[in-house]
Coordinates of C-alpha atoms and ligand atoms in Angstrom, one line a residue:
M11 CA 93.6 86.2 -12.7
D12 CA 94.7 82.6 -12.6
I13 CA 96.5 81.6 -15.8
N14 CA 95.7 77.9 -15.3
S15 CA 91.9 78.5 -15.2
V16 CA 91.4 80.8 -18.2
A17 CA 93.1 80.1 -21.5
A18 CA 95.7 82.7 -22.2
G19 CA 94.3 85.6 -24.2
S20 CA 90.6 84.4 -23.9
P21 CA 88.1 86.8 -22.3
P22 CA 87.0 85.7 -18.8
L23 CA 84.1 83.3 -18.7
K24 CA 80.9 85.2 -17.8
V25 CA 78.7 83.4 -15.3
L26 CA 75.4 84.6 -13.9
F27 CA 74.2 83.0 -10.7
V28 CA 70.4 83.2 -10.2
A29 CA 69.4 82.1 -6.8
S30 CA 66.8 82.5 -4.0
E31 CA 69.5 82.9 -1.3
C32 CA 72.9 84.4 -1.0
A33 CA 74.8 84.9 2.3
P34 CA 75.0 87.3 4.1
F35 CA 72.0 89.0 2.4
A36 CA 69.5 86.2 2.6
K37 CA 70.0 82.8 4.0
S38 CA 67.9 80.0 5.4
G39 CA 70.5 77.2 5.1
G40 CA 73.5 76.0 3.2
L41 CA 72.3 77.1 -0.2
G42 CA 72.8 80.7 1.0
D43 CA 76.3 79.9 2.1
V44 CA 77.2 78.3 -1.3
V45 CA 75.8 81.2 -3.3
G46 CA 77.6 83.5 -1.0
S47 CA 81.0 81.8 -1.4
L48 CA 81.3 79.9 -4.7
P49 CA 81.1 83.1 -6.9
K50 CA 84.0 84.6 -4.8
A51 CA 86.1 81.5 -5.4
L52 CA 85.3 81.5 -9.1
R53 CA 86.2 85.2 -9.5
R54 CA 89.5 84.5 -7.8
L55 CA 90.1 82.0 -10.6
G56 CA 89.4 84.7 -13.2
A57 CA 85.7 84.2 -14.1
D58 CA 83.4 87.2 -14.3
V59 CA 80.6 86.0 -12.0
R60 CA 77.6 88.1 -11.0
V61 CA 74.6 87.1 -8.8
A62 CA 70.9 88.0 -9.1
L63 CA 68.8 87.8 -6.0
P64 CA 65.3 89.1 -5.0
L65 CA 65.4 92.2 -2.8
Y66 CA 63.6 90.7 0.2
D67 CA 62.2 92.9 2.9
S68 CA 64.8 91.6 5.3
I69 CA 67.7 92.9 3.2
A70 CA 68.8 96.3 4.6
R71 CA 69.7 98.5 1.7
E72 CA 71.7 101.0 3.9
K73 CA 73.7 98.3 5.8
Y74 CA 74.9 96.7 2.5
R75 CA 75.2 100.1 0.7
L76 CA 73.0 99.1 -2.2
V77 CA 72.8 101.5 -5.0
E78 CA 69.7 102.0 -7.2
E79 CA 70.3 101.4 -10.9
P80 CA 67.9 101.9 -13.8
S81 CA 64.8 99.7 -13.4
C82 CA 63.9 97.0 -15.8
R83 CA 60.7 96.0 -17.6
V84 CA 59.8 92.4 -17.8
V85 CA 57.3 91.3 -20.3
C86 CA 55.7 88.0 -19.1
G87 CA 53.8 85.5 -21.1
G88 CA 50.4 86.8 -22.0
G89 CA 51.9 90.3 -22.3
E90 CA 51.7 91.2 -18.5
V91 CA 54.4 93.8 -17.9
N92 CA 56.2 93.8 -14.5
G93 CA 58.4 96.8 -13.7
C94 CA 61.2 95.8 -11.4
G95 CA 63.6 98.0 -9.4
V96 CA 67.2 97.0 -9.7
W97 CA 69.7 97.6 -7.0
R98 CA 73.4 96.8 -7.1
G99 CA 75.7 95.7 -4.3
M100 CA 78.9 93.9 -3.7
N101 CA 79.3 90.7 -1.7
D102 CA 82.4 90.9 0.5
G103 CA 83.7 93.6 -1.8
E104 CA 84.3 91.0 -4.5
V105 CA 81.1 89.8 -6.2
P106 CA 78.6 92.1 -7.9
V107 CA 75.0 91.3 -6.9
W108 CA 71.9 92.6 -8.6
F109 CA 68.9 92.8 -6.3
I110 CA 65.5 92.6 -8.1
E111 CA 62.9 94.7 -6.4
H112 CA 59.2 93.8 -6.8
N113 CA 57.1 94.7 -3.8
R114 CA 54.2 92.4 -4.5
Y115 CA 56.4 89.4 -4.7
Y116 CA 59.4 90.1 -2.5
A117 CA 58.4 92.6 0.2
R118 CA 57.4 89.8 2.6
P119 CA 58.8 88.5 5.8
G120 CA 60.1 85.2 4.6
I121 CA 62.1 83.8 1.7
Y122 CA 59.8 80.9 0.8
D123 CA 57.1 81.1 3.5
D124 CA 55.7 83.0 6.4
H125 CA 56.5 81.0 9.6
G126 CA 55.9 77.7 7.9
A127 CA 53.0 78.7 5.7
E128 CA 54.4 78.4 2.1
Y129 CA 53.7 81.3 -0.3
G130 CA 51.3 79.8 -2.9
D131 CA 52.8 81.9 -5.7
N132 CA 56.4 80.8 -5.4
A133 CA 56.5 79.6 -9.0
F134 CA 55.6 83.2 -10.0
R135 CA 57.9 84.9 -7.6
F136 CA 61.0 82.9 -8.6
G137 CA 59.9 82.8 -12.2
L138 CA 59.9 86.6 -12.3
L139 CA 63.4 86.5 -10.7
C140 CA 64.7 84.4 -13.6
M141 CA 63.0 86.7 -16.2
A142 CA 64.2 89.9 -14.5
A143 CA 67.7 88.6 -14.2
A144 CA 67.8 87.9 -17.9
Q145 CA 66.4 91.4 -18.7
V146 CA 69.0 93.1 -16.5
C147 CA 71.8 91.3 -18.4
H148 CA 70.2 92.2 -21.7
D149 CA 69.7 95.9 -20.8
R150 CA 73.4 96.1 -19.7
H151 CA 74.7 94.3 -22.7
W152 CA 76.4 91.8 -20.4
L153 CA 75.5 88.4 -21.9
P154 CA 76.6 85.5 -19.8
D155 CA 78.2 82.4 -21.2
V156 CA 76.7 80.3 -18.4
V157 CA 73.6 80.8 -16.2
H158 CA 74.1 78.8 -13.0
V159 CA 70.8 78.1 -11.2
H160 CA 70.2 76.5 -7.8
D161 CA 67.5 74.1 -6.6
W162 CA 63.8 74.3 -7.5
P163 CA 63.3 78.0 -7.2
T164 CA 65.5 78.9 -10.2
A165 CA 65.7 75.5 -12.0
V166 CA 63.1 76.7 -14.5
M167 CA 65.7 79.1 -15.9
A168 CA 67.1 76.1 -17.8
V169 CA 63.7 75.6 -19.5
L170 CA 63.5 79.4 -20.2
L171 CA 66.9 79.3 -21.8
D172 CA 65.7 76.6 -24.2
A173 CA 62.6 78.6 -25.1
W174 CA 64.6 81.8 -25.6
R175 CA 67.2 79.9 -27.8
K176 CA 64.4 78.7 -30.0
A177 CA 62.9 82.2 -30.2
G178 CA 66.3 83.7 -31.1
V179 CA 66.6 85.7 -27.9
P180 CA 70.4 86.5 -27.4
L181 CA 70.5 85.3 -23.7
G182 CA 69.3 81.9 -25.0
R183 CA 72.9 81.3 -26.2
A184 CA 74.0 80.8 -22.6
A185 CA 74.6 77.3 -21.3
G186 CA 72.3 76.4 -18.3
V187 CA 73.9 74.7 -15.3
L188 CA 71.7 73.4 -12.5
T189 CA 73.0 72.5 -9.0
I190 CA 70.8 70.3 -6.9
H191 CA 71.3 71.2 -3.3
N192 CA 68.4 69.1 -2.1
Q193 CA 66.4 66.6 -4.2
G194 CA 63.8 66.5 -1.4
Y195 CA 62.3 69.9 -2.4
Q196 CA 61.1 69.9 -6.1
G197 CA 58.6 72.8 -6.3
Y198 CA 55.2 71.4 -7.4
Y199 CA 52.9 74.0 -8.6
H200 CA 49.7 74.6 -10.6
P201 CA 50.4 74.7 -14.4
S202 CA 49.0 78.2 -14.6
A203 CA 52.6 79.4 -13.9
L204 CA 53.6 78.2 -17.3
G205 CA 51.7 80.9 -19.1
Y206 CA 53.1 83.5 -16.9
L207 CA 56.6 82.3 -17.8
G208 CA 55.8 82.4 -21.5
L209 CA 56.3 78.6 -21.8
G210 CA 53.9 76.8 -24.2
S211 CA 52.2 73.5 -23.8
E212 CA 55.1 71.7 -25.5
Y213 CA 56.9 72.0 -22.1
F214 CA 54.0 70.5 -20.2
T215 CA 55.0 66.9 -20.9
P216 CA 56.6 64.2 -18.8
D217 CA 60.0 64.9 -20.5
G218 CA 59.6 68.6 -19.7
L219 CA 58.0 70.0 -16.5
E220 CA 54.9 67.9 -16.1
A221 CA 54.5 65.6 -13.1
W222 CA 51.2 64.2 -11.9
G223 CA 49.2 66.9 -13.7
K224 CA 51.3 69.7 -12.1
I225 CA 54.6 71.3 -12.9
N226 CA 57.7 70.1 -11.2
L227 CA 60.3 72.9 -11.4
L228 CA 63.3 70.8 -10.4
K229 CA 62.3 68.2 -13.0
G230 CA 62.2 70.8 -15.7
G231 CA 65.7 71.9 -14.7
I232 CA 67.0 68.3 -14.8
N233 CA 65.5 67.8 -18.2
Y234 CA 66.8 71.0 -19.8
A235 CA 70.0 72.1 -18.1
D236 CA 73.2 71.5 -20.2
A237 CA 74.9 70.2 -17.1
I238 CA 73.7 69.2 -13.6
T239 CA 75.7 69.0 -10.5
T240 CA 74.9 68.1 -6.9
V241 CA 76.9 68.9 -3.8
S242 CA 78.7 65.6 -2.9
P243 CA 79.8 62.5 -4.8
T244 CA 77.9 60.1 -2.4
Y245 CA 74.7 62.2 -2.7
A246 CA 75.1 62.0 -6.5
R247 CA 75.0 58.2 -6.2
E248 CA 72.1 58.3 -3.8
I249 CA 69.8 60.3 -6.0
L250 CA 70.6 58.2 -9.0
G251 CA 68.5 55.6 -7.3
E252 CA 65.4 55.6 -5.1
P253 CA 64.3 56.6 -2.5
G254 CA 67.0 59.3 -2.7
G255 CA 65.9 60.4 -6.1
N256 CA 62.4 61.2 -4.8
G257 CA 60.9 60.0 -8.0
L258 CA 63.4 61.7 -10.3
S259 CA 66.2 59.2 -10.4
G260 CA 65.2 57.9 -13.9
Y261 CA 65.4 61.4 -15.3
L262 CA 68.9 61.9 -13.7
Q263 CA 70.1 58.6 -15.0
R264 CA 69.2 59.6 -18.5
R265 CA 71.6 62.6 -18.3
G266 CA 74.6 60.2 -18.0
D267 CA 77.9 62.2 -17.9
D268 CA 76.1 65.5 -17.8
F269 CA 75.5 64.9 -14.0
V270 CA 78.3 65.0 -11.4
G271 CA 78.8 65.4 -7.7
I272 CA 81.1 68.3 -6.6
L273 CA 81.7 68.6 -2.9
N274 CA 81.0 72.0 -1.3
G275 CA 83.7 74.0 0.3
A276 CA 83.7 75.9 3.5
D277 CA 84.3 79.7 3.5
Y278 CA 87.3 80.0 5.9
D279 CA 87.2 83.8 5.6
V280 CA 84.0 83.5 7.7
W281 CA 84.5 80.2 9.6
N282 CA 88.0 80.4 11.2
P283 CA 88.5 80.1 15.0
E284 CA 91.8 82.0 14.7
T285 CA 90.1 85.2 13.4
D286 CA 86.3 84.8 14.2
R287 CA 85.0 88.0 15.8
L288 CA 81.7 86.4 16.8
I289 CA 83.3 84.1 19.4
P290 CA 84.5 85.2 22.9
A291 CA 88.1 83.9 22.4
N292 CA 90.1 82.8 19.3
F293 CA 92.1 79.6 19.2
R294 CA 94.1 77.3 17.0
A295 CA 94.9 73.6 16.8
T296 CA 98.2 74.2 18.7
S297 CA 96.6 76.2 21.5
L298 CA 93.1 75.3 22.6
I299 CA 92.9 77.6 25.7
G300 CA 90.5 79.8 23.8
K301 CA 88.2 76.9 23.0
G302 CA 87.9 76.2 26.8
Q303 CA 86.9 79.8 27.3
C304 CA 84.3 79.6 24.5
K305 CA 82.8 76.5 26.2
R306 CA 82.6 78.3 29.6
E307 CA 81.0 81.4 28.1
L308 CA 78.5 79.3 26.1
Q309 CA 77.5 77.4 29.2
A310 CA 77.1 80.6 31.1
Q311 CA 75.2 82.4 28.3
M312 CA 72.8 79.4 27.8
G313 CA 72.2 78.7 31.5
L314 CA 74.1 75.4 31.5
A315 CA 76.1 74.2 34.5
Q316 CA 79.6 75.6 34.1
D317 CA 81.6 72.5 34.1
A318 CA 84.6 71.9 31.8
A319 CA 84.7 68.2 32.5
V320 CA 81.3 67.4 31.1
P321 CA 81.1 66.8 27.3
L322 CA 79.0 69.5 25.5
F323 CA 77.1 68.5 22.4
G324 CA 76.0 71.3 20.0
M325 CA 73.5 71.5 17.2
V326 CA 72.7 74.3 14.8
T327 CA 70.1 73.2 12.3
R328 CA 66.9 73.7 10.4
L329 CA 64.4 71.6 12.4
A330 CA 63.1 69.3 9.7
A331 CA 62.7 65.5 9.3
Q332 CA 65.8 65.5 7.0
K333 CA 68.0 66.5 9.9
G334 CA 67.1 63.4 11.9
T335 CA 64.7 65.0 14.3
G336 CA 62.7 61.8 14.5
L337 CA 65.8 59.9 15.7
L338 CA 66.7 62.7 18.1
R339 CA 63.2 62.7 19.7
E340 CA 63.6 59.0 20.5
A341 CA 67.3 58.9 21.4
L342 CA 67.9 62.1 23.4
P343 CA 65.8 61.5 26.5
A344 CA 67.4 58.0 27.0
A345 CA 70.9 59.3 26.3
L346 CA 70.4 62.1 28.8
N347 CA 69.1 59.7 31.4
E348 CA 72.0 57.3 30.9
M349 CA 75.0 59.6 30.3
Q350 CA 76.8 62.6 31.7
L351 CA 76.5 65.1 28.9
Q352 CA 75.2 68.6 28.1
L353 CA 73.3 69.7 24.9
V354 CA 72.9 73.1 23.3
V355 CA 70.5 73.5 20.4
L356 CA 69.9 76.4 18.0
G357 CA 67.3 75.8 15.4
S358 CA 63.9 76.6 14.0
G359 CA 61.4 75.0 11.6
D360 CA 58.9 72.3 12.3
H361 CA 56.6 73.3 15.1
D362 CA 56.5 69.8 16.7
D363 CA 60.3 69.6 16.7
E364 CA 60.5 73.1 18.2
N365 CA 58.1 72.0 21.0
F366 CA 60.1 68.8 21.6
F367 CA 63.3 70.7 22.1
R368 CA 61.5 73.3 24.4
W369 CA 60.2 70.3 26.4
L370 CA 63.7 68.8 26.5
A371 CA 65.2 72.0 27.9
R372 CA 62.5 72.2 30.6
S373 CA 63.0 68.6 31.5
Y374 CA 66.8 68.7 31.9
P375 CA 67.5 72.2 33.3
G376 CA 71.2 73.0 33.5
R377 CA 72.0 70.2 31.1
V378 CA 70.0 71.1 28.0
A379 CA 69.7 74.6 26.5
V380 CA 67.6 75.4 23.5
E381 CA 67.2 78.6 21.5
I382 CA 64.4 78.5 18.9
G383 CA 65.3 81.0 16.2
F384 CA 68.0 82.0 13.7
S385 CA 71.2 83.6 14.9
E386 CA 74.4 83.9 13.0
E387 CA 76.3 84.9 16.2
L388 CA 75.0 82.0 18.3
S389 CA 75.8 79.6 15.6
H390 CA 79.5 80.5 15.7
R391 CA 79.5 80.4 19.5
I392 CA 78.0 76.9 19.5
Q393 CA 80.5 75.7 16.9
A394 CA 83.4 77.1 18.9
G395 CA 82.2 76.2 22.4
S396 CA 80.9 72.6 21.9
D397 CA 83.0 69.5 22.1
F398 CA 80.8 67.4 19.8
F399 CA 78.5 68.4 16.9
L400 CA 75.3 66.4 16.5
M401 CA 74.1 65.9 12.9
P402 CA 72.2 62.7 12.6
S403 CA 70.6 63.6 9.2
L404 CA 68.5 61.0 7.4
F405 CA 70.0 62.3 4.2
E406 CA 72.4 65.1 3.7
P407 CA 73.3 66.3 0.2
C408 CA 76.6 67.9 1.5
G409 CA 76.2 69.6 4.8
L410 CA 78.2 72.6 5.7
S411 CA 77.7 72.7 9.5
Q412 CA 79.9 69.6 10.0
L413 CA 82.7 71.3 7.9
Y414 CA 82.5 74.3 10.2
A415 CA 82.5 72.0 13.3
L416 CA 85.7 70.3 12.1
R417 CA 87.5 73.7 11.7
Y418 CA 86.5 74.6 15.3
G419 CA 87.7 71.2 16.7
T420 CA 84.2 70.1 17.5
L421 CA 83.9 66.5 16.6
P422 CA 80.9 65.6 14.5
V423 CA 78.5 62.7 15.4
V424 CA 76.7 61.9 12.2
N425 CA 74.7 59.4 10.2
A426 CA 77.0 58.2 7.3
T427 CA 74.9 59.6 4.5
G428 CA 75.7 61.9 1.5
G429 CA 78.2 64.6 2.2
L430 CA 78.5 63.4 5.9
E431 CA 80.0 60.1 4.6
D432 CA 82.3 62.0 2.3
T433 CA 83.7 64.5 4.8
I434 CA 84.0 62.8 8.2
I435 CA 86.7 60.2 8.9
Q436 CA 85.4 57.5 11.2
Y437 CA 87.1 57.2 14.7
N438 CA 89.5 54.4 14.8
Q439 CA 89.6 53.4 18.5
G440 CA 92.8 51.3 18.1
E441 CA 94.9 54.3 17.1
G442 CA 92.9 57.3 18.1
Q443 CA 92.7 58.5 14.5
G444 CA 89.6 60.0 12.8
T445 CA 87.6 63.2 12.8
G446 CA 84.2 62.1 14.0
F447 CA 81.8 59.3 15.0
K448 CA 79.6 57.8 12.3
F449 CA 76.7 55.4 12.4
Y450 CA 75.4 53.5 9.4
T451 CA 71.8 52.7 10.1
P452 CA 69.4 55.6 10.5
E453 CA 67.8 54.3 13.7
A454 CA 67.4 55.8 17.2
N455 CA 69.4 53.0 18.8
A456 CA 72.3 53.5 16.5
L457 CA 72.3 57.2 17.3
R458 CA 72.1 56.6 21.0
A459 CA 74.9 54.1 20.9
T460 CA 77.1 56.5 18.9
I461 CA 76.5 59.4 21.3
G462 CA 77.5 56.9 23.9
W463 CA 80.7 56.1 22.0
A464 CA 81.6 59.8 21.8
V465 CA 80.9 60.2 25.6
S466 CA 82.9 57.2 26.6
T467 CA 85.8 58.3 24.4
W468 CA 85.6 61.7 26.1
Y469 CA 85.8 60.2 29.6
D470 CA 87.9 57.1 29.0
R471 CA 90.3 58.0 26.2
P472 CA 90.8 61.8 26.4
S473 CA 94.1 61.6 24.5
H474 CA 92.1 60.3 21.5
V475 CA 89.8 63.3 21.7
T476 CA 92.9 65.5 21.6
L477 CA 94.3 63.7 18.6
M478 CA 91.0 63.7 16.8
R479 CA 90.6 67.4 17.4
E480 CA 94.0 68.1 15.9
Q481 CA 93.2 66.0 12.8
A482 CA 89.7 67.6 12.5
M483 CA 91.1 71.2 12.6
Q484 CA 93.7 70.4 9.9
Q485 CA 91.0 69.3 7.4
R486 CA 90.4 71.7 4.6
F487 CA 87.5 71.9 2.2
E488 CA 88.7 74.8 0.2
W489 CA 86.2 76.4 -2.2
E490 CA 89.0 76.9 -4.7
A491 CA 89.3 73.2 -5.3
S492 CA 85.5 72.9 -5.9
A493 CA 85.5 76.1 -8.0
R494 CA 88.0 74.5 -10.4
K495 CA 85.6 71.6 -10.9
Y496 CA 82.7 73.9 -11.6
L497 CA 84.9 75.7 -14.2
D498 CA 85.3 72.3 -15.9
V499 CA 81.6 71.8 -15.9
Y500 CA 81.0 75.3 -17.3
R501 CA 83.5 74.7 -20.1
R502 CA 81.9 71.4 -21.1
A503 CA 78.4 73.0 -21.0
V504 CA 79.5 75.9 -23.1
A505 CA 81.2 73.5 -25.6
K506 CA 77.9 71.7 -25.9
R507 CA 76.2 74.9 -26.8
G508 CA 78.8 75.3 -29.6
G509 CA 80.7 78.0 -27.7
Ligands
LIG611 P1 71.0 72.9 5.2 O1 71.4 73.7 4.0 O2 70.4 71.6 4.8 O3 70.2 73.6 6.2 P2 73.9 72.9 5.8 O4 74.7 72.2 6.9 O5 74.4 72.7 4.4 O6 72.4 72.4 5.9 O7 73.9 74.4 6.1 C1 73.2 75.0 7.2 C2 73.7 76.4 7.3 O8 72.7 77.2 7.9 C3 74.9 76.6 8.2 O9 75.6 77.8 7.8 C4 74.3 76.8 9.5 O10 75.2 77.4 10.4 C5 73.1 77.6 9.2 N1 72.0 77.5 10.1 C6 71.0 76.5 10.2 N2 70.1 76.8 11.1 C7 70.5 77.9 11.7 C8 70.0 78.7 12.8 N3 68.9 78.4 13.5 N4 70.7 79.9 13.1 C9 71.8 80.2 12.4 N5 72.3 79.5 11.4 C10 71.7 78.4 11.1
LIG612 C1 71.1 71.9 1.1 C2 71.4 70.6 1.7 C3 72.8 70.6 2.4 C4 73.8 71.4 1.6 C5 73.3 72.7 1.2 C6 74.3 73.5 0.4 O1 70.3 72.8 1.9 O2 70.4 70.2 2.6 O3 73.2 69.3 2.7 O4 75.0 71.5 2.3 O5 72.1 72.6 0.5 O6 74.6 72.8 -0.8

């Protein structure tokens, strides 16, 4: 236990994470990484953190050695009783995780959708998760001081805490902390879910959950959480205004000092080129021979021309408008026609984007390789084997992929927004300093010019690429530093609750 983080003699702060994703069990993007790593960092600082997650079909009970515990009985609004199985596992041997089993809701192929078709009952699915997580704590006499929820799926927990507080339910004494990982997804649903959650009409107001006649789950969380965080300081500023706030900036502004931006960290236990077992050769800043081998093998594996001299751009991404796919569609064909470069893409999501990248690979054989799908292993190989990492997001709350790229000496080419602005140091051509290439207007021409800037630096100023790589690989975004800031937020939220 860290004596700086927990006052001497006081019991450890008890924190329950309730989330829709947690790596490695269930992950569709960075939210999964954060819920997989932040609890570990908090535990190392002395907090007693536990996680509650749905037991999705895709989670292999044997692989993760999950153990069945006594089930729980959740009484929903209107008296409907849902029996839920409860399984317990450990994340990375350090963080206890409760998996909530409910076949009707969670035994499905996807987390939120089935190949793009969103599940219509998500408000019920994740609402049940919140209620079951509370019931599990109650049954085990483990009452958290803080319940930390993430994005729209579990934001409603902050509203539930308010209702339980008023009804004298013990768990209602916990402080509610909401982290916004992406203001672009808010969770709009039919108000019928309110009854299921046991929330009365007093919550169906513009200052509660109501928005345009529906419920907006993220809005409910913003209005009721004791503290709200988002995942980078620049994104915090962006969503306090429009268009970044997606209609909710006014509600965030009202929260004043209760709202802060805390930069995510990277889990260097998982993302470390010196020890990574998923890549063909390990390497470090002082010896990059292994990186050359990773590039050769990536080119061979993906059917690209095996040429060490050509700059290889990598992408690992959800394919969604947020990630700048519109700019890429316009800029990439021209860039490939004008410049000597290769591109490797791993991604899935929007069907039109997927088709664009398939077309690009067919049109530039040997120069462009595309894998549509989700692969942890290939994502590491791309980070390790590429020279540049392409991430022209229109907005990016934090972004973890560029942090991993830095650690692997793969220089990010990014739009200077949100966490990308906060974590990438612009290349200074005079001195060869910097960790990446940024552009400041989200337009295809700017992206094309910046790809061109990276390519010309590669060919004309190779010593600068070497210097930048060194600087990039030395950057550290440790979870420990972020976890200390979360502990401060927790303490303030608990104090507000009179704890
Ligand atoms: P976001 O959460 O918006 O998708 P981040 O950069 O924060 O963006 O996190 C993305 C995470 O998801 C990274 O760990 C990245 O490696 C992973 N990822 C995204 N797409 C894929 C994919 N197709 N295959 C494997 N990993 C992926
Ligand atoms: C979201 C954001 C991403 C962030 C991640 C983890 O998915 O799009 O920028 O890094 O959450 O906080």
